GROMACS .gro file of C-alpha atoms in nm:
model
  256
    1MET     CA    1   1.639   0.543  -0.768
    2HIS     CA    2   1.563   0.862  -0.574
    3GLU     CA    3   1.635   0.934  -0.208
    4PHE     CA    4   1.442   1.139   0.047
    5TYR     CA    5   1.561   1.204   0.402
    6VAL     CA    6   1.311   1.124   0.678
    7ASN     CA    7   1.303   1.067   1.055
    8ASN     CA    8   1.475   1.398   1.134
    9LYS     CA    9   1.706   1.344   0.835
   10LYS     CA   10   1.858   1.034   0.995
   11ASP     CA   11   1.719   0.784   0.746
   12ILE     CA   12   1.659   0.758   0.373
   13LEU     CA   13   1.336   0.670   0.196
   14ARG     CA   14   1.400   0.537  -0.154
   15TYR     CA   15   1.164   0.542  -0.449
   16HIS     CA   16   1.144   0.532  -0.828
   17ASP     CA   17   1.017   0.847  -0.999
   18LEU     CA   18   0.931   0.734  -1.351
   19PRO     CA   19   0.874   1.020  -1.595
   20GLY     CA   20   0.539   1.090  -1.756
   21SER     CA   21   0.260   1.342  -1.782
   22GLY     CA   22  -0.035   1.432  -1.563
   23ALA     CA   23  -0.074   1.407  -1.189
   24PRO     CA   24   0.177   1.153  -1.052
   25ILE     CA   25   0.055   0.820  -0.915
   26LEU     CA   26   0.198   0.731  -0.573
   27PHE     CA   27   0.224   0.356  -0.513
   28ILE     CA   28   0.213   0.244  -0.147
   29HIS     CA   29   0.277  -0.127  -0.092
   30GLY     CA   30   0.138  -0.378   0.154
   31LEU     CA   31   0.274  -0.548   0.466
   32GLY     CA   32   0.611  -0.710   0.404
   33CYS     CA   33   0.615  -0.587   0.044
   34ALA     CA   34   0.805  -0.328  -0.162
   35SER     CA   35   0.671  -0.110  -0.442
   36THR     CA   36   1.001  -0.128  -0.629
   37TYR     CA   37   0.955  -0.507  -0.644
   38ASP     CA   38   0.578  -0.539  -0.689
   39TYR     CA   39   0.488  -0.267  -0.938
   40PRO     CA   40   0.749  -0.221  -1.216
   41GLU     CA   41   0.557  -0.454  -1.450
   42VAL     CA   42   0.223  -0.292  -1.361
   43VAL     CA   43   0.343   0.060  -1.436
   44SER     CA   44   0.518  -0.047  -1.757
   45CYS     CA   45   0.188  -0.150  -1.919
   46MET     CA   46   0.003   0.077  -2.160
   47PRO     CA   47  -0.153   0.325  -2.113
   48LEU     CA   48  -0.034   0.368  -1.753
   49ASN     CA   49   0.325   0.398  -1.873
   50GLY     CA   50   0.251   0.750  -1.997
   51ASN     CA   51   0.193   0.882  -1.646
   52ARG     CA   52   0.445   0.997  -1.390
   53ARG     CA   53   0.470   0.705  -1.144
   54ILE     CA   54   0.621   0.714  -0.794
   55LEU     CA   55   0.706   0.368  -0.658
   56ILE     CA   56   0.766   0.410  -0.285
   57ASP     CA   57   0.938   0.167  -0.051
   58LEU     CA   58   0.815   0.265   0.295
   59LEU     CA   59   1.074   0.305   0.568
   60GLY     CA   60   1.162  -0.046   0.690
   61TYR     CA   61   1.091  -0.209   0.353
   62GLY     CA   62   1.255  -0.274   0.017
   63TYR     CA   63   1.545  -0.043  -0.066
   64SER     CA   64   1.459   0.213   0.203
   65ASP     CA   65   1.651   0.233   0.530
   66LYS     CA   66   1.536   0.005   0.810
   67PRO     CA   67   1.611   0.179   1.141
   68ASP     CA   68   1.528   0.008   1.468
   69ASP     CA   69   1.457   0.340   1.642
   70PHE     CA   70   1.160   0.435   1.420
   71SER     CA   71   0.814   0.363   1.561
   72TYR     CA   72   0.669   0.227   1.231
   73SER     CA   73   0.323   0.351   1.327
   74PHE     CA   74   0.097   0.442   1.035
   75GLN     CA   75   0.086   0.797   1.168
   76ASN     CA   76   0.462   0.830   1.137
   77HIS     CA   77   0.463   0.675   0.788
   78VAL     CA   78   0.202   0.931   0.685
   79GLU     CA   79   0.405   1.220   0.830
   80TYR     CA   80   0.702   1.163   0.601
   81LEU     CA   81   0.478   1.079   0.303
   82VAL     CA   82   0.316   1.423   0.340
   83ASP     CA   83   0.665   1.574   0.318
   84LEU     CA   84   0.751   1.355   0.019
   85VAL     CA   85   0.439   1.470  -0.166
   86ASP     CA   86   0.538   1.832  -0.101
   87SER     CA   87   0.882   1.762  -0.245
   88LEU     CA   88   0.732   1.638  -0.574
   89HIS     CA   89   0.604   1.991  -0.655
   90ALA     CA   90   0.288   1.846  -0.806
   91GLU     CA   91  -0.038   2.040  -0.794
   92LYS     CA   92  -0.237   1.713  -0.772
   93VAL     CA   93  -0.152   1.349  -0.701
   94ASN     CA   94  -0.322   1.014  -0.745
   95ILE     CA   95  -0.271   0.776  -0.453
   96PHE     CA   96  -0.266   0.397  -0.488
   97GLY     CA   97  -0.246   0.162  -0.191
   98HIS     CA   98  -0.249  -0.215  -0.160
   99SER     CA   99  -0.364  -0.405   0.151
  100MET     CA  100  -0.183  -0.236   0.445
  101GLY     CA  101  -0.083   0.033   0.196
  102GLY     CA  102  -0.452   0.094   0.137
  103ALA     CA  103  -0.498   0.199   0.499
  104ILE     CA  104  -0.190   0.421   0.481
  105ALA     CA  105  -0.309   0.566   0.149
  106ILE     CA  106  -0.646   0.656   0.304
  107ALA     CA  107  -0.476   0.820   0.603
  108LEU     CA  108  -0.245   1.013   0.369
  109ALA     CA  109  -0.534   1.123   0.149
  110ASP     CA  110  -0.711   1.254   0.458
  111ARG     CA  111  -0.407   1.470   0.538
  112ILE     CA  112  -0.371   1.617   0.189
  113LYS     CA  113  -0.731   1.622   0.060
  114GLU     CA  114  -0.677   1.938  -0.142
  115LYS     CA  115  -0.400   1.772  -0.345
  116VAL     CA  116  -0.570   1.440  -0.418
  117SER     CA  117  -0.702   1.381  -0.769
  118SER     CA  118  -0.807   1.020  -0.706
  119LEU     CA  119  -0.759   0.733  -0.461
  120ILE     CA  120  -0.727   0.369  -0.572
  121ILE     CA  121  -0.725   0.084  -0.319
  122THR     CA  122  -0.659  -0.285  -0.392
  123GLU     CA  123  -0.810  -0.508  -0.123
  124GLY     CA  124  -0.706  -0.259   0.143
  125ASN     CA  125  -0.781  -0.275   0.514
  126LEU     CA  126  -1.085  -0.065   0.602
  127ASP     CA  127  -1.186  -0.186   0.948
  128PRO     CA  128  -1.012  -0.287   1.273
  129GLY     CA  129  -0.924  -0.653   1.316
  130GLY     CA  130  -0.668  -0.699   1.039
  131GLY     CA  131  -0.646  -0.985   0.792
  132LEU     CA  132  -0.518  -1.340   0.831
  133THR     CA  133  -0.151  -1.247   0.797
  134SER     CA  134  -0.157  -0.933   1.012
  135ARG     CA  135  -0.350  -1.116   1.285
  136ARG     CA  136  -0.094  -1.394   1.282
  137VAL     CA  137   0.198  -1.150   1.307
  138ALA     CA  138   0.027  -0.948   1.581
  139SER     CA  139  -0.047  -1.263   1.783
  140PHE     CA  140   0.322  -1.289   1.875
  141SER     CA  141   0.482  -1.084   2.147
  142LEU     CA  142   0.738  -0.842   2.005
  143ASP     CA  143   1.028  -1.043   2.150
  144ASP     CA  144   0.896  -1.370   2.007
  145TYR     CA  145   0.832  -1.218   1.666
  146LEU     CA  146   1.184  -1.077   1.650
  147SER     CA  147   1.350  -1.395   1.777
  148PHE     CA  148   1.165  -1.656   1.568
  149GLY     CA  149   0.821  -1.543   1.445
  150HIS     CA  150   0.943  -1.343   1.146
  151ASP     CA  151   1.160  -1.629   1.021
  152LYS     CA  152   0.877  -1.877   1.072
  153ILE     CA  153   0.636  -1.675   0.860
  154ILE     CA  154   0.900  -1.645   0.587
  155ASP     CA  155   0.958  -2.022   0.592
  156ASP     CA  156   0.585  -2.095   0.590
  157SER     CA  157   0.535  -1.862   0.294
  158MET     CA  158   0.811  -2.034   0.100
  159ASN     CA  159   0.659  -2.375   0.176
  160ASN     CA  160   0.313  -2.255   0.071
  161GLN     CA  161   0.435  -2.140  -0.272
  162ASN     CA  162   0.415  -1.772  -0.180
  163GLU     CA  163   0.780  -1.715  -0.268
  164LYS     CA  164   0.740  -1.364  -0.407
  165TRP     CA  165   0.597  -1.226  -0.084
  166ALA     CA  166   0.856  -1.422   0.116
  167THR     CA  167   1.128  -1.253  -0.092
  168THR     CA  168   1.027  -0.902   0.012
  169LEU     CA  169   0.930  -1.007   0.365
  170LYS     CA  170   1.282  -1.144   0.410
  171ILE     CA  171   1.438  -0.802   0.349
  172SER     CA  172   1.180  -0.612   0.558
  173ASN     CA  173   1.265  -0.492   0.907
  174PRO     CA  174   1.079  -0.731   1.141
  175ARG     CA  175   0.985  -0.435   1.362
  176ALA     CA  176   0.824  -0.261   1.065
  177VAL     CA  177   0.620  -0.572   0.988
  178TYR     CA  178   0.522  -0.628   1.350
  179PHE     CA  179   0.408  -0.274   1.425
  180GLY     CA  180   0.236  -0.250   1.087
  181ALA     CA  181   0.038  -0.563   1.171
  182LYS     CA  182  -0.047  -0.424   1.514
  183ASP     CA  183  -0.184  -0.104   1.361
  184LEU     CA  184  -0.397  -0.305   1.117
  185VAL     CA  185  -0.545  -0.511   1.400
  186ASN     CA  186  -0.604  -0.208   1.624
  187GLY     CA  187  -0.754   0.006   1.347
  188SER     CA  188  -0.800   0.382   1.359
  189THR     CA  189  -1.049   0.643   1.477
  190PRO     CA  190  -1.228   0.737   1.260
  191THR     CA  191  -1.199   0.407   1.075
  192TRP     CA  192  -1.036   0.393   0.734
  193ARG     CA  193  -1.376   0.297   0.595
  194GLU     CA  194  -1.537   0.609   0.743
  195LEU     CA  195  -1.264   0.826   0.597
  196LEU     CA  196  -1.297   0.658   0.257
  197TYR     CA  197  -1.672   0.724   0.246
  198SER     CA  198  -1.618   1.090   0.335
  199PHE     CA  199  -1.376   1.185   0.056
  200PRO     CA  200  -1.493   1.434  -0.211
  201PHE     CA  201  -1.263   1.300  -0.487
  202PRO     CA  202  -1.314   0.980  -0.693
  203CYS     CA  203  -1.232   0.666  -0.495
  204THR     CA  204  -1.185   0.319  -0.644
  205TYR     CA  205  -1.167  -0.016  -0.468
  206ILE     CA  206  -1.035  -0.318  -0.660
  207PHE     CA  207  -1.090  -0.687  -0.590
  208GLY     CA  208  -0.916  -0.983  -0.749
  209THR     CA  209  -1.178  -1.227  -0.877
  210LYS     CA  210  -1.014  -1.511  -0.683
  211SER     CA  211  -1.089  -1.319  -0.361
  212LEU     CA  212  -1.462  -1.316  -0.431
  213PRO     CA  213  -1.738  -1.339  -0.324
  214ASP     CA  214  -1.708  -1.051  -0.078
  215THR     CA  215  -2.003  -0.862   0.067
  216ASP     CA  216  -1.795  -0.545   0.057
  217GLU     CA  217  -1.843  -0.528  -0.320
  218GLN     CA  218  -2.203  -0.418  -0.270
  219GLU     CA  219  -2.136  -0.224   0.050
  220LEU     CA  220  -1.865  -0.010  -0.108
  221SER     CA  221  -2.071   0.054  -0.419
  222ARG     CA  222  -2.370   0.164  -0.208
  223ASN     CA  223  -2.147   0.423  -0.044
  224GLY     CA  224  -2.028   0.582  -0.366
  225ILE     CA  225  -1.704   0.391  -0.415
  226ASN     CA  226  -1.620   0.278  -0.768
  227VAL     CA  227  -1.570  -0.099  -0.753
  228PHE     CA  228  -1.378  -0.299  -1.013
  229ARG     CA  229  -1.245  -0.652  -1.051
  230VAL     CA  230  -0.912  -0.780  -1.181
  231ASN     CA  231  -0.965  -1.115  -1.351
  232ASP     CA  232  -0.755  -1.424  -1.284
  233ALA     CA  233  -0.602  -1.275  -0.970
  234GLY     CA  234  -0.638  -1.285  -0.595
  235HIS     CA  235  -0.492  -1.062  -0.326
  236ASN     CA  236  -0.151  -1.045  -0.497
  237MET     CA  237  -0.295  -0.908  -0.818
  238ALA     CA  238   0.013  -0.699  -0.905
  239THR     CA  239   0.209  -1.017  -0.972
  240GLU     CA  240  -0.083  -1.240  -1.079
  241ASN     CA  241  -0.226  -1.010  -1.346
  242PRO     CA  242  -0.017  -0.693  -1.379
  243GLU     CA  243  -0.169  -0.589  -1.711
  244GLY     CA  244  -0.523  -0.631  -1.581
  245LEU     CA  245  -0.443  -0.428  -1.270
  246SER     CA  246  -0.276  -0.158  -1.477
  247LYS     CA  247  -0.589  -0.112  -1.689
  248ILE     CA  248  -0.811  -0.076  -1.382
  249ILE     CA  249  -0.574   0.176  -1.221
  250TRP     CA  250  -0.594   0.374  -1.545
  251LYS     CA  251  -0.972   0.375  -1.518
  252GLY     CA  252  -0.951   0.483  -1.155
  253ILE     CA  253  -0.731   0.785  -1.216
  254ASN     CA  254  -0.953   0.904  -1.501
  255LEU     CA  255  -1.286   0.894  -1.318
  256LYS     CA  256  -1.459   1.227  -1.263
   0.00000   0.00000   0.00000
């Protein structure tokens, strides 16, 4: 486990830096998740296990510090990720983002275009409005979410057989989850979709087959995005079909 000081060196971001060759792959997790929990099996599969892989727990999540005085805006997440990328001393990087992490990955890629070799998104947020979970979280007031909303969503996830997400949600800072959900609902200007369509490097968007049909399959393809499917998986494809996801990521980082 590696450590990187952020937030004016008051807090520590923690991540795995798994050795390998080529441009490193940065993994950015979704809302209430943790890369160190979601992606070890994915990055252990051949042939992805030959690459340098950076499994990042965003501030407020997983093994990283969870300060209450950090804003948890996407902009502030991106600021320290830019610094982290600089610290890796890599000429090029591949960026992977899932769900909320897809939006953050797009914003990061926009900041460091000259360093990006490829961008891979798994069912990431592209437009304002959020998804079912982020809209539910954002529907609470901050006080209500902190006092009972966070625990309620954890309990509901456990009862709905979504234990793996509940596990990482339970150790997430409720403020990080709340403000992340708010940013997803509010969106960005330009939108993440507009940024994605503007990038000069290869961009891949991945759907789980259980999430289909989705009209975005055709829309993304029409706009030059490489679209792939992971079989036998839905939104949580990293845990539902890690080998299948690993193979598609490998394709994504090797597109020209």
